[in-house]
GROMACS .gro file of C-alpha atoms in nm:
model
  207
    1THR     CA    1  -0.006  -0.001  -0.001
    2LEU     CA    2   0.134   0.336  -0.100
    3THR     CA    3  -0.097   0.553   0.119
    4THR     CA    4  -0.455   0.586   0.253
    5VAL     CA    5  -0.674   0.890   0.254
    6PHE     CA    6  -0.966   0.889   0.497
    7ALA     CA    7  -1.282   1.103   0.482
    8GLU     CA    8  -1.314   1.413   0.701
    9HIS     CA    9  -1.610   1.294   0.908
   10LEU     CA   10  -1.596   0.926   1.012
   11ASP     CA   11  -1.887   0.744   1.169
   12GLU     CA   12  -1.865   0.632   1.528
   13GLN     CA   13  -1.931   0.269   1.419
   14PHE     CA   14  -1.619   0.275   1.223
   15LYS     CA   15  -1.412   0.435   1.510
   16ARG     CA   16  -1.531   0.170   1.735
   17ARG     CA   17  -1.362  -0.093   1.519
   18MET     CA   18  -1.036   0.077   1.584
   19TYR     CA   19  -1.045   0.005   1.957
   20LYS     CA   20  -1.051  -0.303   2.170
   21ASN     CA   21  -1.253  -0.123   2.444
   22TRP     CA   22  -1.441   0.194   2.326
   23TYR     CA   23  -1.601   0.264   2.664
   24HIS     CA   24  -1.274   0.293   2.852
   25SER     CA   25  -1.085   0.475   2.567
   26LYS     CA   26  -1.039   0.846   2.527
   27LYS     CA   27  -1.200   0.823   2.184
   28LYS     CA   28  -0.928   1.023   2.021
   29ALA     CA   29  -0.906   0.819   1.699
   30PHE     CA   30  -0.874   1.046   1.388
   31THR     CA   31  -0.894   1.369   1.589
   32ARG     CA   32  -0.548   1.482   1.460
   33TYR     CA   33  -0.599   1.340   1.116
   34VAL     CA   34  -0.922   1.563   1.064
   35LYS     CA   35  -0.696   1.882   1.106
   36LYS     CA   36  -0.526   1.788   0.772
   37TYR     CA   37  -0.850   1.899   0.594
   38THR     CA   38  -0.821   2.247   0.752
   39ASP     CA   39  -0.451   2.292   0.687
   40GLN     CA   40  -0.472   2.535   0.383
   41ALA     CA   41  -0.096   2.597   0.377
   42ARG     CA   42   0.036   2.249   0.320
   43LYS     CA   43  -0.276   2.083   0.179
   44PRO     CA   44  -0.177   1.729   0.285
   45ILE     CA   45  -0.485   1.566   0.163
   46GLU     CA   46  -0.447   1.703  -0.188
   47LYS     CA   47  -0.078   1.589  -0.200
   48GLU     CA   48  -0.171   1.235  -0.095
   49LEU     CA   49  -0.438   1.210  -0.357
   50ALA     CA   50  -0.183   1.339  -0.617
   51ARG     CA   51   0.057   1.069  -0.510
   52ILE     CA   52  -0.206   0.809  -0.560
   53GLU     CA   53  -0.287   0.930  -0.905
   54LYS     CA   54   0.089   0.944  -0.994
   55TYR     CA   55   0.227   0.614  -0.862
   56CYS     CA   56  -0.071   0.368  -0.823
   57GLN     CA   57  -0.247   0.140  -1.069
   58VAL     CA   58  -0.490  -0.024  -0.822
   59VAL     CA   59  -0.725   0.184  -0.609
   60ARG     CA   60  -0.938   0.053  -0.334
   61VAL     CA   61  -1.205   0.202  -0.114
   62ILE     CA   62  -1.232   0.121   0.261
   63ALA     CA   63  -1.604   0.071   0.333
   64HIS     CA   64  -1.791  -0.025   0.656
   65THR     CA   65  -2.137  -0.159   0.733
   66GLN     CA   66  -2.408   0.039   0.922
   67VAL     CA   67  -2.446  -0.230   1.193
   68LYS     CA   68  -2.658  -0.012   1.418
   69LYS     CA   69  -2.953  -0.058   1.174
   70LEU     CA   70  -2.963  -0.427   1.261
   71ASP     CA   71  -3.138  -0.546   1.577
   72ILE     CA   72  -2.825  -0.728   1.706
   73ASN     CA   73  -2.605  -0.650   2.002
   74LEU     CA   74  -2.324  -0.511   1.795
   75LYS     CA   75  -2.194  -0.149   1.760
   76LYS     CA   76  -1.861  -0.207   1.588
   77ALA     CA   77  -1.889  -0.178   1.201
   78HIS     CA   78  -1.744  -0.447   0.976
   79VAL     CA   79  -1.468  -0.301   0.761
   80MET     CA   80  -1.338  -0.415   0.428
   81GLU     CA   81  -1.151  -0.297   0.121
   82ILE     CA   82  -1.327  -0.301  -0.217
   83GLN     CA   83  -1.122  -0.261  -0.535
   84VAL     CA   84  -1.239   0.001  -0.789
   85ASN     CA   85  -1.210  -0.110  -1.153
   86GLY     CA   86  -1.255   0.048  -1.488
   87GLY     CA   87  -1.117   0.366  -1.649
   88THR     CA   88  -0.781   0.545  -1.573
   89VAL     CA   89  -0.639   0.585  -1.221
   90LYS     CA   90  -0.777   0.946  -1.220
   91ASP     CA   91  -1.134   0.814  -1.295
   92LYS     CA   92  -1.097   0.559  -1.018
   93LEU     CA   93  -0.974   0.824  -0.779
   94GLU     CA   94  -1.265   1.067  -0.866
   95PHE     CA   95  -1.516   0.779  -0.824
   96ALA     CA   96  -1.369   0.685  -0.487
   97LYS     CA   97  -1.364   1.051  -0.371
   98GLY     CA   98  -1.731   1.075  -0.470
   99LEU     CA   99  -1.816   0.807  -0.227
  100PHE     CA  100  -1.662   0.973   0.079
  101GLU     CA  101  -1.909   0.981   0.362
  102ARG     CA  102  -2.183   0.847   0.140
  103THR     CA  103  -2.405   0.541   0.179
  104VAL     CA  104  -2.386   0.284  -0.104
  105PRO     CA  105  -2.732   0.138  -0.155
  106ILE     CA  106  -2.800  -0.228  -0.236
  107SER     CA  107  -2.937  -0.117  -0.573
  108GLY     CA  108  -2.606   0.051  -0.653
  109VAL     CA  109  -2.431  -0.291  -0.624
  110PHE     CA  110  -2.679  -0.555  -0.734
  111LYS     CA  111  -2.940  -0.567  -0.998
  112GLN     CA  112  -3.253  -0.775  -1.046
  113ASN     CA  113  -3.203  -1.109  -1.234
  114GLU     CA  114  -2.834  -1.094  -1.170
  115MET     CA  115  -2.648  -1.417  -1.091
  116ILE     CA  116  -2.416  -1.384  -0.792
  117ASP     CA  117  -2.187  -1.600  -0.570
  118VAL     CA  118  -2.241  -1.607  -0.192
  119ILE     CA  119  -1.958  -1.648   0.049
  120GLY     CA  120  -2.001  -1.747   0.417
  121VAL     CA  121  -1.900  -1.985   0.691
  122THR     CA  122  -2.076  -2.301   0.816
  123LYS     CA  123  -2.218  -2.333   1.163
  124GLY     CA  124  -1.923  -2.373   1.404
  125LYS     CA  125  -1.920  -2.709   1.605
  126GLY     CA  126  -1.587  -2.671   1.776
  127PHE     CA  127  -1.343  -2.967   1.841
  128GLU     CA  128  -1.528  -3.287   1.758
  129GLY     CA  129  -1.423  -3.657   1.744
  130VAL     CA  130  -1.356  -3.862   1.430
  131THR     CA  131  -1.700  -4.047   1.435
  132THR     CA  132  -1.908  -3.727   1.427
  133ARG     CA  133  -1.660  -3.526   1.208
  134TRP     CA  134  -1.605  -3.789   0.934
  135GLY     CA  135  -1.881  -4.047   0.991
  136VAL     CA  136  -1.645  -4.349   1.029
  137THR     CA  137  -1.800  -4.665   1.164
  138ARG     CA  138  -1.786  -4.727   1.548
  139LEU     CA  139  -1.572  -5.009   1.662
  140PRO     CA  140  -1.727  -5.308   1.838
  141ARG     CA  141  -1.867  -5.274   2.192
  142LYS     CA  142  -1.596  -5.463   2.373
  143THR     CA  143  -1.313  -5.248   2.223
  144HIS     CA  144  -1.040  -5.140   2.475
  145ARG     CA  145  -0.976  -4.773   2.526
  146GLY     CA  146  -1.292  -4.645   2.345
  147LEU     CA  147  -1.477  -4.732   2.026
  148ARG     CA  148  -1.546  -4.401   1.854
  149LYS     CA  149  -1.211  -4.415   1.689
  150VAL     CA  150  -1.028  -4.513   1.368
  151ALA     CA  151  -0.872  -4.854   1.438
  152CYS     CA  152  -0.564  -4.826   1.207
  153ILE     CA  153  -0.430  -4.491   1.098
  154GLY     CA  154  -0.175  -4.630   0.857
  155ALA     CA  155   0.110  -4.873   0.787
  156TRP     CA  156   0.439  -4.872   0.988
  157HIS     CA  157   0.620  -4.732   0.685
  158PRO     CA  158   0.608  -4.469   0.565
  159ALA     CA  159   0.628  -4.359   0.929
  160LYS     CA  160   0.376  -4.074   0.887
  161VAL     CA  161   0.000  -4.029   0.920
  162LYS     CA  162  -0.139  -3.944   0.570
  163THR     CA  163  -0.361  -3.639   0.543
  164THR     CA  164  -0.634  -3.865   0.390
  165VAL     CA  165  -0.680  -4.049   0.724
  166PRO     CA  166  -0.984  -3.925   0.923
  167ARG     CA  167  -0.878  -3.753   1.246
  168ALA     CA  168  -1.047  -3.557   1.533
  169GLY     CA  169  -1.040  -3.182   1.517
  170GLN     CA  170  -1.228  -2.865   1.432
  171ASN     CA  171  -1.565  -2.913   1.282
  172GLY     CA  172  -1.776  -2.634   1.122
  173TYR     CA  173  -1.687  -2.268   1.094
  174HIS     CA  174  -1.550  -2.360   0.746
  175HIS     CA  175  -1.530  -2.112   0.452
  176ARG     CA  176  -1.785  -2.192   0.179
  177THR     CA  177  -1.884  -2.032  -0.147
  178GLU     CA  178  -2.223  -2.111  -0.311
  179ILE     CA  179  -2.231  -2.019  -0.678
  180ASN     CA  180  -2.515  -1.911  -0.915
  181LYS     CA  181  -2.766  -1.750  -0.689
  182LYS     CA  182  -3.032  -1.538  -0.867
  183ILE     CA  183  -3.156  -1.208  -0.736
  184TYR     CA  184  -3.530  -1.208  -0.793
  185ARG     CA  185  -3.604  -0.870  -0.649
  186VAL     CA  186  -3.437  -0.571  -0.479
  187GLY     CA  187  -3.713  -0.433  -0.263
  188ALA     CA  188  -3.727  -0.061  -0.163
  189ASP     CA  189  -3.813   0.022   0.194
  190ASN     CA  190  -4.093   0.284   0.188
  191HIS     CA  191  -4.190   0.257   0.559
  192SER     CA  192  -4.121   0.604   0.671
  193ASN     CA  193  -4.424   0.595   0.914
  194ALA     CA  194  -4.639   0.346   1.082
  195GLU     CA  195  -4.927   0.360   0.835
  196ASP     CA  196  -4.712   0.226   0.543
  197PHE     CA  197  -4.671  -0.108   0.731
  198LYS     CA  198  -5.006  -0.223   0.580
  199ASP     CA  199  -4.812  -0.323   0.269
  200PHE     CA  200  -4.595  -0.586   0.440
  201LYS     CA  201  -4.527  -0.770   0.114
  202HIS     CA  202  -4.334  -0.483  -0.044
  203ALA     CA  203  -4.028  -0.710  -0.112
  204SER     CA  204  -4.219  -1.025  -0.233
  205THR     CA  205  -4.198  -1.161  -0.591
  206GLU     CA  206  -4.440  -1.325  -0.829
  207TYR     CA  207  -4.284  -1.665  -0.722
   0.00000   0.00000   0.00000
């Protein structure tokens, strides 16, 4: 990374991600950085943007979620880098600058009838034994030192356990990508007041 330029006004949800404990902190993150925007003599922000335009080929934006809108006990935003593609470096930079302190709507990213891939993790199960984890057959009832095991984990030589042999360990919380999911509809939330809740099927489809 050559350099990073942050927006002048950063959301508290984003700042919380910078701290281990927001409550006990002094909440001073980015307070000195903001002064760069008012420094008319040196103009450090313009200089950094000029450096990006001169030396960079790849431009990425740092985006965060608005996690307070969800009804979950979480106040720290999720932060990620998103690469900007298309056009010259100057075009990418102008596009990225235009997104400073702006909300990116779902309709600005996804379109109806678009095919997308979904990335996520499976339900975490923790450390589990070989019978549950791999579905191997239990040993006979009279087996000494337990029966939910693999009887023989390999030959004497080569004197190593192969990676193909089932073993106990972490089960679940694995990374998965599901491909070819179709977006049937991107619904608009028109519920500005209580009376609008009569139309509760505002995001339903003809299916």
